[in-house]
Amino acid sequence: MTTTQLLLNILLCLSLIFQCSFAISPLGKIIPRFPSPLIRPENPRGPSLSEDRSSNNGLYETRYFTQVLDHFGFRPESYQTFQQRYLINSTFWGGPRRNAPIFVYTGNEGDIEWFAQNTGFVFETAPRFHALLVFIEHRFYGKSIPFGGNKAVASSNSSTLGYLSSTQALADYATLITDLKKNWTAEDSPVVVFGGSYGGMLAAWFRLKYPHIAIGALSSSSPILNFDNITSPYRFTDIITRDFRSESENCYEVIGRSWQKIEDTAKQQGGLEILRKSFRLCRNSMDAGYLQGWLETALVYSAMTDYPTPANFLTPLPAYPVKQMCKAIDDPSKGDDDFAKLYGAASIFYNYSGSVSCFDLMDNSDPHGLGGWQWQACTEMIMPTGGVRETGIFPAQKYNYSDTASSCASRFGVVPRPAWIPIEFGGHDIRRTLRRFGSNIIFFNGLRDPWSGGGVLKSISKSIVAIVAEKGAHHVDLRYSIGEDPEWLRDVRKTEIKIISGWISQYYRDLAESSS
């Protein structure tokens, strides 16, 4: 077994699964992808996570739907059921008599409340359309656990985890929406689906797979093209490199030479203690690899969440955290002390609030229940992002799928299917394909976001529209608006609202015509 494979297996066994795409990082770790389990959600208007979230809270009501385990099989076990959680807000709804619309958020790989509390755009847009709001939790996450709600049983082996897939999740959403519309006598109410990141991928795929249920989809920061032989495995880290290098050439150079410097220091007598003191690490097990992974996490997430205003989605951060990290690195008072510079940069991400006394590299907490992504990233969600060019901010490394496959075989006894998602949902020649049969999808991408490399960046037709923001970050359009939002972000949201309004108006015209 190679050193890289060993480190991957150790991380998996320790459940240090950030919410990741499972690509091998240039440092031999798993690069963290979507939101990390180590940080708390932003919640400007809803309850805190310490409150009883099963009760009504003013932002939404919590309900459960009896969902079938397997939508695509007819074996006896397929008919088992589980309780799927969904959140609903009818405050603004115009009701079934007016055929008022229903806005549905297609849940991501985690606790649905976390995403609901961080998707202010739909709450702010609902009154304009008199819309009913529904947030559906993805199976195997949060409280939507099959097999009696027992997470240990549900995740015990590949036989149970085999029911965790994007296609099953989309069928869940279709079934729940259909039942909800029937029970609310809202069969003629148009449905628009929303989602960000993996949820944005699901929103786009839902529109393509179930066009008779959803009239349109807002798919924000969704890397639907980040799959086998479609997007370069180097694109992700290329964008991170560009983000930091655009702020400061010195910042880029300091980070680039830090990896070898950390390794060299760790090999010296007393070197680990030097690193521990330099980076204010807690007194527990560590090595150079863990420290490098910790720094890499800060860089990746700061690029993803390089928002133009202060935010607390992943962790408290200032506006444009990449710029602030480079300012810390460029601080002349630190002289030639690269470790002091890196510590200052990492503190922007990990300790902007100033409340952390030491950093724990071994923290494997998972408050948002994200662990199921390990399985998805080992089966169908194989998103090649682990390559680094010679000029990259991380050490150069050729992307190697075989290491991922070996780790998945060791962890779950399964062989990944990297070609399945493009077969199931499309991706190759997407412009030619979707121009023929697709419609009513908005793809938003911010070019500061490394995931934008696998996104749809050009409009495909008049009704499949790409909105690209040069200074935008990961699903920034779905965040709550604040007075300090830049004009370009306000314009993005106005454009999205205008397009959605057109979908709904056309639906009502079609409905009236069919009724006459």
Coordinates of C-alpha atoms in Angstrom, one line a residue:
M1 CA 0.0 0.0 0.0
T2 CA 1.3 3.5 -0.9
T3 CA 1.8 6.2 1.6
T4 CA -1.1 8.1 -0.1
Q5 CA -3.4 5.1 0.2
L6 CA -2.5 4.6 3.9
L7 CA -3.2 8.2 4.7
L8 CA -6.5 8.1 2.9
N9 CA -7.5 4.9 4.8
I10 CA -6.5 6.4 8.1
L11 CA -8.6 9.5 7.4
L12 CA -11.6 7.4 6.4
C13 CA -11.3 5.1 9.4
L14 CA -11.2 8.2 11.7
S15 CA -14.3 9.6 9.8
L16 CA -12.4 12.8 9.0
I17 CA -14.7 13.2 6.1
F18 CA -15.1 16.9 5.4
Q19 CA -17.9 17.1 2.9
C20 CA -15.7 16.1 0.1
S21 CA -15.6 14.8 -3.4
F22 CA -13.0 12.2 -2.4
A23 CA -10.3 13.4 -4.8
I24 CA -6.8 12.8 -3.6
S25 CA -5.2 16.1 -2.6
P26 CA -1.7 17.2 -3.6
L27 CA -0.7 16.5 -0.1
G28 CA -1.9 13.0 0.1
K29 CA -5.1 13.9 2.0
I30 CA -8.7 14.1 1.0
I31 CA -9.4 17.6 -0.3
P32 CA -12.5 19.0 1.5
R33 CA -15.3 19.8 -0.8
F34 CA -18.7 21.2 0.1
P35 CA -19.2 22.5 3.7
S36 CA -17.1 21.1 6.5
P37 CA -18.6 19.2 9.5
L38 CA -16.2 21.1 11.7
I39 CA -18.0 24.4 11.5
R40 CA -21.3 25.8 12.4
P41 CA -24.1 27.2 10.1
E42 CA -25.0 30.8 9.6
N43 CA -28.5 31.4 11.0
P44 CA -29.5 35.1 10.9
R45 CA -33.2 34.5 11.4
G46 CA -33.8 31.0 12.6
P47 CA -33.2 29.0 15.8
S48 CA -29.8 28.0 17.1
L49 CA -28.7 24.4 16.7
S50 CA -28.9 24.0 20.4
E51 CA -32.7 24.6 20.4
D52 CA -35.3 21.9 19.9
R53 CA -35.4 21.9 16.1
S54 CA -38.4 19.5 15.9
S55 CA -40.8 22.2 17.0
N56 CA -42.1 25.2 15.0
N57 CA -39.6 28.1 15.0
G58 CA -41.2 30.8 13.0
L59 CA -38.9 30.2 10.0
Y60 CA -40.5 26.8 9.1
E61 CA -42.4 23.9 10.5
T62 CA -40.9 20.4 10.6
R63 CA -42.9 17.5 9.2
Y64 CA -42.2 13.9 8.1
F65 CA -43.3 11.9 5.1
T66 CA -43.5 8.1 4.9
Q67 CA -41.1 7.4 2.1
V68 CA -40.4 4.1 0.3
L69 CA -36.9 2.6 0.6
D70 CA -36.4 1.6 -3.1
H71 CA -38.2 3.3 -5.9
F72 CA -36.7 1.2 -8.6
G73 CA -37.0 -2.4 -7.3
F74 CA -39.9 -4.7 -6.5
R75 CA -38.3 -7.1 -4.1
P76 CA -39.9 -7.4 -0.7
E77 CA -37.3 -5.2 1.0
S78 CA -37.9 -2.5 -1.6
Y79 CA -41.3 -1.8 0.1
Q80 CA -39.7 -0.9 3.4
T81 CA -40.3 2.7 4.4
F82 CA -38.6 5.4 6.4
Q83 CA -39.6 8.8 7.7
Q84 CA -38.2 11.6 5.5
R85 CA -38.0 15.0 7.1
Y86 CA -39.1 18.2 5.3
L87 CA -39.5 21.8 6.4
I88 CA -42.4 23.9 5.2
N89 CA -43.4 27.6 5.4
S90 CA -46.8 28.6 4.2
T91 CA -46.7 32.2 5.5
F92 CA -46.6 33.7 2.1
W93 CA -48.5 31.1 0.1
G94 CA -51.4 32.4 -2.0
G95 CA -53.2 29.0 -1.7
P96 CA -54.5 26.4 -4.1
R97 CA -57.4 28.5 -5.3
R98 CA -54.9 30.9 -6.9
N99 CA -52.7 28.1 -8.0
A100 CA -49.9 29.9 -6.1
P101 CA -46.4 28.4 -6.8
I102 CA -44.4 26.0 -4.6
F103 CA -40.7 26.6 -4.1
V104 CA -38.9 23.4 -3.3
Y105 CA -35.2 23.2 -2.1
T106 CA -33.7 19.9 -3.1
G107 CA -31.7 18.9 0.0
N108 CA -28.0 18.5 0.1
E109 CA -25.8 15.9 1.8
G110 CA -26.4 17.0 5.4
D111 CA -28.9 18.3 7.9
I112 CA -31.7 20.1 5.9
E113 CA -32.0 22.8 8.6
W114 CA -28.5 23.9 8.0
F115 CA -29.3 24.5 4.4
A116 CA -32.7 26.1 5.0
Q117 CA -31.1 28.6 7.4
N118 CA -28.5 29.5 4.8
T119 CA -30.8 29.9 1.8
G120 CA -32.3 33.3 2.5
F121 CA -33.0 34.0 -1.2
V122 CA -36.1 31.8 -1.3
F123 CA -37.4 33.3 1.9
E124 CA -36.9 36.8 0.6
T125 CA -38.4 35.9 -2.8
A126 CA -41.4 33.9 -1.6
P127 CA -43.6 37.0 -0.7
R128 CA -43.2 38.3 -4.3
F129 CA -44.7 35.2 -5.8
H130 CA -47.0 34.2 -2.8
A131 CA -45.0 30.9 -2.8
L132 CA -45.2 27.9 -0.5
L133 CA -41.7 27.0 0.7
V134 CA -40.6 23.4 1.1
F135 CA -37.1 22.1 2.0
I136 CA -36.7 18.3 1.6
E137 CA -34.0 16.5 3.4
H138 CA -31.8 14.0 1.4
R139 CA -32.2 10.4 2.4
F140 CA -29.5 9.0 4.8
Y141 CA -28.8 12.6 6.1
G142 CA -30.0 14.5 9.1
K143 CA -33.1 12.8 10.5
S144 CA -34.1 11.1 7.3
I145 CA -32.5 7.8 8.1
P146 CA -33.9 4.5 6.7
F147 CA -33.9 1.2 8.6
G148 CA -35.8 2.5 11.6
G149 CA -34.0 5.8 11.8
N150 CA -30.9 3.9 13.2
K151 CA -27.9 5.6 11.6
A152 CA -25.6 2.8 12.7
V153 CA -27.7 0.2 11.0
A154 CA -28.3 2.3 7.9
S155 CA -24.6 2.9 7.4
S156 CA -23.4 -0.5 8.6
N157 CA -22.5 -2.1 5.2
S158 CA -22.8 -1.7 1.4
S159 CA -26.1 -3.6 1.4
T160 CA -27.9 -0.9 3.4
L161 CA -25.9 2.0 2.0
G162 CA -26.8 0.7 -1.5
Y163 CA -30.1 2.7 -1.2
L164 CA -28.2 6.0 -0.9
S165 CA -27.9 7.5 -4.3
S166 CA -28.8 10.6 -6.2
T167 CA -31.4 8.8 -8.3
Q168 CA -33.2 7.5 -5.2
A169 CA -33.1 11.0 -3.7
L170 CA -34.6 12.6 -6.8
A171 CA -37.4 10.0 -6.8
D172 CA -37.9 10.8 -3.1
Y173 CA -38.4 14.4 -4.0
A174 CA -40.8 13.6 -6.8
T175 CA -42.9 11.4 -4.7
L176 CA -43.1 13.8 -1.7
I177 CA -43.9 16.8 -3.9
T178 CA -46.7 14.9 -5.7
D179 CA -48.2 13.7 -2.5
L180 CA -48.0 17.2 -0.9
K181 CA -49.7 18.8 -3.9
K182 CA -52.5 16.2 -3.7
N183 CA -53.0 16.6 0.0
W184 CA -53.0 20.4 -0.2
T185 CA -55.4 20.3 -3.3
A186 CA -52.6 22.1 -5.2
E187 CA -52.3 19.9 -8.2
D188 CA -52.2 22.9 -10.5
S189 CA -49.7 24.9 -8.5
P190 CA -46.4 25.3 -10.4
V191 CA -43.2 23.9 -8.7
V192 CA -39.8 25.6 -9.0
V193 CA -36.8 23.8 -7.5
F194 CA -33.8 25.5 -6.0
G195 CA -30.5 24.1 -4.9
G196 CA -26.9 25.0 -4.2
S197 CA -23.7 22.9 -4.7
Y198 CA -24.7 19.2 -4.7
G199 CA -28.3 20.4 -4.0
G200 CA -27.9 22.6 -7.2
M201 CA -26.9 19.5 -9.1
L202 CA -30.0 17.7 -7.9
A203 CA -32.2 20.7 -8.8
A204 CA -30.9 20.7 -12.4
W205 CA -31.2 17.0 -12.7
F206 CA -34.7 17.1 -11.2
R207 CA -35.9 19.4 -13.9
L208 CA -34.4 17.2 -16.5
K209 CA -35.7 13.9 -15.0
Y210 CA -39.1 15.2 -13.8
P211 CA -40.2 18.1 -16.1
H212 CA -43.8 17.2 -15.4
I213 CA -43.3 18.0 -11.7
A214 CA -41.1 21.0 -11.8
I215 CA -41.5 23.8 -14.3
G216 CA -38.0 25.2 -13.7
A217 CA -34.8 25.0 -11.6
L218 CA -32.3 27.4 -10.1
S219 CA -29.1 25.5 -10.0
S220 CA -26.5 27.5 -8.1
S221 CA -22.8 26.6 -8.1
S222 CA -23.5 23.1 -9.3
P223 CA -20.5 21.3 -10.9
I224 CA -22.6 19.0 -13.0
L225 CA -19.7 18.7 -15.5
N226 CA -17.1 17.8 -13.0
F227 CA -17.1 14.1 -14.0
D228 CA -15.2 11.5 -16.0
N229 CA -13.5 12.9 -19.2
I230 CA -15.5 16.1 -19.2
T231 CA -13.7 18.5 -16.9
S232 CA -9.9 18.6 -16.3
P233 CA -8.9 17.2 -12.9
Y234 CA -6.6 20.2 -12.6
R235 CA -9.3 22.9 -13.0
F236 CA -10.3 22.9 -9.3
T237 CA -6.8 23.7 -8.0
D238 CA -6.1 26.0 -11.0
I239 CA -8.9 28.3 -9.7
I240 CA -7.6 28.3 -6.2
T241 CA -4.2 29.2 -7.4
R242 CA -5.6 32.0 -9.5
D243 CA -7.6 33.3 -6.6
F244 CA -4.6 33.7 -4.3
R245 CA -2.1 34.7 -7.0
S246 CA -4.5 37.5 -8.2
E247 CA -4.2 39.1 -4.7
S248 CA -0.5 38.9 -4.3
E249 CA 2.4 37.2 -6.1
N250 CA 4.3 37.1 -2.7
C251 CA 1.2 35.4 -1.1
Y252 CA 1.2 32.8 -3.8
E253 CA 5.0 32.2 -3.4
V254 CA 4.9 31.9 0.4
I255 CA 2.1 29.3 0.3
G256 CA 3.8 27.4 -2.5
R257 CA 7.0 26.9 -0.7
S258 CA 5.4 26.2 2.7
W259 CA 4.6 22.6 2.0
Q260 CA 8.2 21.5 1.6
K261 CA 9.3 23.7 4.5
I262 CA 6.8 22.0 6.8
E263 CA 8.1 18.6 5.8
D264 CA 11.7 19.6 6.3
T265 CA 11.0 21.1 9.7
A266 CA 9.1 18.0 10.8
K267 CA 12.1 15.8 10.0
Q268 CA 14.4 17.8 12.3
Q269 CA 15.0 16.9 15.9
G270 CA 12.3 18.8 17.8
G271 CA 10.7 19.9 14.5
L272 CA 7.2 18.8 15.4
E273 CA 7.3 21.0 18.6
I274 CA 8.5 23.9 16.5
L275 CA 5.5 23.4 14.2
R276 CA 3.1 23.0 17.1
K277 CA 4.2 26.3 18.7
S278 CA 4.3 28.1 15.4
F279 CA 0.7 27.2 14.5
R280 CA -0.7 27.2 18.1
L281 CA -1.7 23.6 17.9
C282 CA -3.3 21.7 20.8
R283 CA -1.1 19.0 22.5
N284 CA -2.3 15.9 20.7
S285 CA -1.1 13.6 18.0
M286 CA 0.1 15.4 14.9
D287 CA 2.5 15.1 12.0
A288 CA 3.4 17.2 9.0
G289 CA 0.7 15.7 6.9
Y290 CA -2.1 16.6 9.2
L291 CA -0.8 20.2 9.5
Q292 CA -0.6 20.5 5.7
G293 CA -4.1 19.1 5.3
W294 CA -5.3 21.6 7.9
L295 CA -3.7 24.5 6.0
E296 CA -5.0 23.2 2.7
T297 CA -8.6 23.1 4.1
A298 CA -8.4 26.8 5.0
L299 CA -7.2 27.7 1.5
V300 CA -9.8 25.6 -0.3
Y301 CA -12.7 26.8 1.8
S302 CA -11.6 30.4 1.7
A303 CA -11.6 30.3 -2.1
M304 CA -15.0 28.6 -2.1
T305 CA -16.5 31.2 0.3
D306 CA -14.7 34.3 -0.9
Y307 CA -17.9 36.3 -0.4
P308 CA -18.0 40.1 -0.9
T309 CA -19.5 40.6 2.6
P310 CA -18.7 39.2 6.1
A311 CA -20.3 35.8 6.5
N312 CA -20.7 32.9 8.9
F313 CA -21.8 30.1 6.5
L314 CA -18.9 27.8 7.3
T315 CA -17.1 29.8 10.0
P316 CA -17.0 33.5 10.8
L317 CA -15.1 35.2 8.0
P318 CA -14.5 38.8 6.8
A319 CA -15.5 40.0 3.4
Y320 CA -13.2 38.6 0.7
P321 CA -11.3 36.2 3.0
V322 CA -8.7 35.4 0.3
K323 CA -7.6 39.0 0.2
Q324 CA -7.4 39.1 4.0
M325 CA -5.4 35.9 4.1
C326 CA -2.9 37.3 1.6
K327 CA -2.7 40.6 3.6
A328 CA -1.7 38.5 6.6
I329 CA 1.0 36.7 4.6
D330 CA 2.2 40.0 3.1
D331 CA 2.4 41.6 6.6
P332 CA 6.0 43.2 6.7
S333 CA 6.1 42.9 10.5
K334 CA 6.5 39.1 10.1
G335 CA 9.8 39.5 8.2
D336 CA 11.0 36.2 6.8
D337 CA 9.0 34.0 9.2
D338 CA 6.9 32.0 6.7
F339 CA 5.2 30.0 9.5
A340 CA 4.1 33.2 11.2
K341 CA 2.7 34.4 7.9
L342 CA 0.8 31.1 7.4
Y343 CA -0.5 31.1 10.9
G344 CA -1.9 34.6 10.3
A345 CA -3.5 33.5 7.1
A346 CA -5.0 30.3 8.7
S347 CA -6.3 32.3 11.6
I348 CA -8.4 34.3 9.2
F349 CA -10.3 31.1 8.4
Y350 CA -10.1 29.2 11.7
N351 CA -10.1 32.0 14.3
Y352 CA -11.5 35.2 12.9
S353 CA -13.6 35.6 15.9
G354 CA -10.5 35.3 18.2
S355 CA -12.2 32.7 20.5
V356 CA -9.9 29.7 19.7
S357 CA -6.9 29.3 22.0
C358 CA -5.4 26.3 20.1
F359 CA -6.2 24.4 17.0
D360 CA -7.1 20.7 17.2
L361 CA -6.0 18.8 14.1
M362 CA -7.7 15.6 15.3
D363 CA -11.2 17.1 15.6
N364 CA -13.5 14.6 13.8
S365 CA -16.8 16.0 15.0
D366 CA -19.7 15.9 12.5
P367 CA -22.5 18.1 13.9
H368 CA -24.4 18.2 10.6
G369 CA -24.4 14.5 9.8
L370 CA -22.4 14.6 6.6
G371 CA -20.8 11.2 6.9
G372 CA -23.0 9.6 4.2
W373 CA -21.0 11.5 1.5
Q374 CA -18.2 9.0 2.0
W375 CA -20.4 6.4 0.4
Q376 CA -21.6 8.6 -2.4
A377 CA -18.1 9.7 -3.2
C378 CA -17.1 6.0 -3.5
T379 CA -19.9 5.0 -5.8
E380 CA -21.3 7.5 -8.2
M381 CA -20.0 11.0 -7.2
I382 CA -16.5 10.6 -8.6
M383 CA -15.5 14.1 -9.3
P384 CA -11.8 14.3 -10.4
T385 CA -10.3 17.4 -8.8
G386 CA -7.0 16.1 -7.4
G387 CA -4.5 17.2 -10.0
V388 CA -2.1 20.1 -9.5
R389 CA 0.1 21.7 -12.2
E390 CA 3.7 22.7 -11.7
T391 CA 2.6 26.3 -11.3
G392 CA -0.1 25.5 -8.7
I393 CA -0.4 26.7 -5.2
F394 CA -0.1 23.1 -4.0
P395 CA 2.7 20.7 -4.8
A396 CA 2.5 19.4 -8.3
Q397 CA 0.7 16.1 -8.6
K398 CA -0.8 14.0 -11.4
Y399 CA -4.4 13.0 -10.8
N400 CA -4.6 9.3 -10.0
Y401 CA -8.0 7.7 -9.9
S402 CA -6.6 4.3 -8.8
D403 CA -5.8 5.6 -5.3
T404 CA -9.4 6.6 -4.8
A405 CA -10.6 3.3 -6.1
S406 CA -8.3 1.4 -3.8
S407 CA -9.5 3.4 -0.8
C408 CA -13.1 2.8 -1.7
A409 CA -12.6 -0.9 -2.0
S410 CA -10.9 -1.0 1.4
R411 CA -13.5 1.1 3.1
F412 CA -16.7 -0.3 1.5
G413 CA -15.8 -3.2 -0.7
V414 CA -17.2 -1.4 -3.7
V415 CA -15.8 -0.3 -7.1
P416 CA -16.6 3.3 -8.0
R417 CA -18.5 4.0 -11.2
P418 CA -16.9 7.2 -12.5
A419 CA -18.8 7.1 -15.8
W420 CA -22.3 6.6 -14.3
I421 CA -23.4 10.2 -13.6
P422 CA -22.8 11.4 -17.2
I423 CA -24.7 8.3 -18.4
E424 CA -27.6 8.8 -16.0
F425 CA -27.9 12.6 -16.3
G426 CA -25.8 13.7 -19.3
G427 CA -22.8 15.9 -19.4
H428 CA -20.9 15.1 -22.6
D429 CA -21.8 17.5 -25.3
I430 CA -24.2 19.1 -22.9
R431 CA -24.8 22.2 -25.1
R432 CA -25.9 20.1 -28.1
T433 CA -27.9 17.7 -26.0
L434 CA -29.8 20.1 -23.7
R435 CA -30.6 22.5 -26.6
R436 CA -32.7 19.7 -28.1
F437 CA -34.8 18.8 -25.1
G438 CA -34.0 20.9 -22.0
S439 CA -35.6 24.1 -20.8
N440 CA -36.1 26.4 -17.8
I441 CA -32.8 26.0 -15.9
I442 CA -30.7 28.8 -14.5
F443 CA -27.1 27.9 -13.8
F444 CA -25.3 30.4 -11.6
N445 CA -21.6 30.3 -11.0
G446 CA -19.1 32.6 -9.3
L447 CA -15.7 32.4 -10.9
R448 CA -13.9 32.8 -7.5
D449 CA -15.4 29.4 -6.6
P450 CA -13.1 26.5 -7.6
W451 CA -16.2 24.4 -8.3
S452 CA -17.1 26.8 -11.2
G453 CA -14.6 24.9 -13.3
G454 CA -17.1 22.1 -13.5
G455 CA -20.2 24.3 -14.0
V456 CA -22.2 25.5 -17.0
L457 CA -20.7 28.8 -17.8
K458 CA -22.4 29.6 -21.1
S459 CA -26.1 29.8 -21.9
I460 CA -27.3 26.8 -23.8
S461 CA -30.6 28.2 -25.1
K462 CA -33.0 31.0 -24.4
S463 CA -34.4 29.1 -21.5
I464 CA -31.3 27.4 -20.2
V465 CA -29.4 30.4 -19.0
A466 CA -25.9 30.7 -17.5
I467 CA -25.3 33.6 -15.1
V468 CA -21.6 34.1 -14.3
A469 CA -20.3 36.5 -11.8
E470 CA -16.6 37.2 -12.0
K471 CA -16.3 38.1 -8.3
G472 CA -18.8 35.5 -7.1
A473 CA -18.2 32.6 -4.8
H474 CA -20.0 29.3 -3.9
H475 CA -23.8 29.8 -4.3
V476 CA -23.5 33.4 -3.1
D477 CA -26.7 34.2 -4.9
L478 CA -28.7 32.0 -2.5
R479 CA -27.5 33.8 0.6
Y480 CA -29.6 36.3 2.6
S481 CA -29.2 39.8 1.1
I482 CA -27.7 42.5 3.2
G483 CA -27.3 46.3 2.6
E484 CA -23.6 45.9 1.9
D485 CA -24.2 43.5 -1.1
P486 CA -22.4 44.8 -4.2
E487 CA -24.4 45.9 -7.1
W488 CA -23.4 42.9 -9.3
L489 CA -24.8 40.5 -6.7
R490 CA -28.1 42.5 -6.5
D491 CA -28.2 42.3 -10.3
V492 CA -27.7 38.6 -10.3
R493 CA -30.7 38.1 -8.0
K494 CA -32.9 40.5 -10.0
T495 CA -32.1 38.5 -13.1
E496 CA -32.9 35.2 -11.5
I497 CA -36.2 36.6 -10.2
K498 CA -37.1 38.0 -13.6
I499 CA -36.4 34.6 -15.3
I500 CA -38.4 32.7 -12.7
S501 CA -41.3 35.1 -13.0
G502 CA -41.3 34.4 -16.7
W503 CA -41.5 30.7 -16.1
I504 CA -44.5 31.1 -13.8
S505 CA -46.3 33.5 -16.1
Q506 CA -45.9 31.2 -19.0
Y507 CA -47.2 28.3 -16.9
Y508 CA -50.3 30.3 -16.0
R509 CA -50.9 31.1 -19.7
D510 CA -50.5 27.5 -20.6
L511 CA -52.9 26.4 -17.8
A512 CA -55.5 29.0 -18.9
E513 CA -55.2 27.8 -22.5
S514 CA -55.6 24.2 -21.6
S515 CA -58.6 24.9 -19.4
S516 CA -60.5 27.0 -22.1

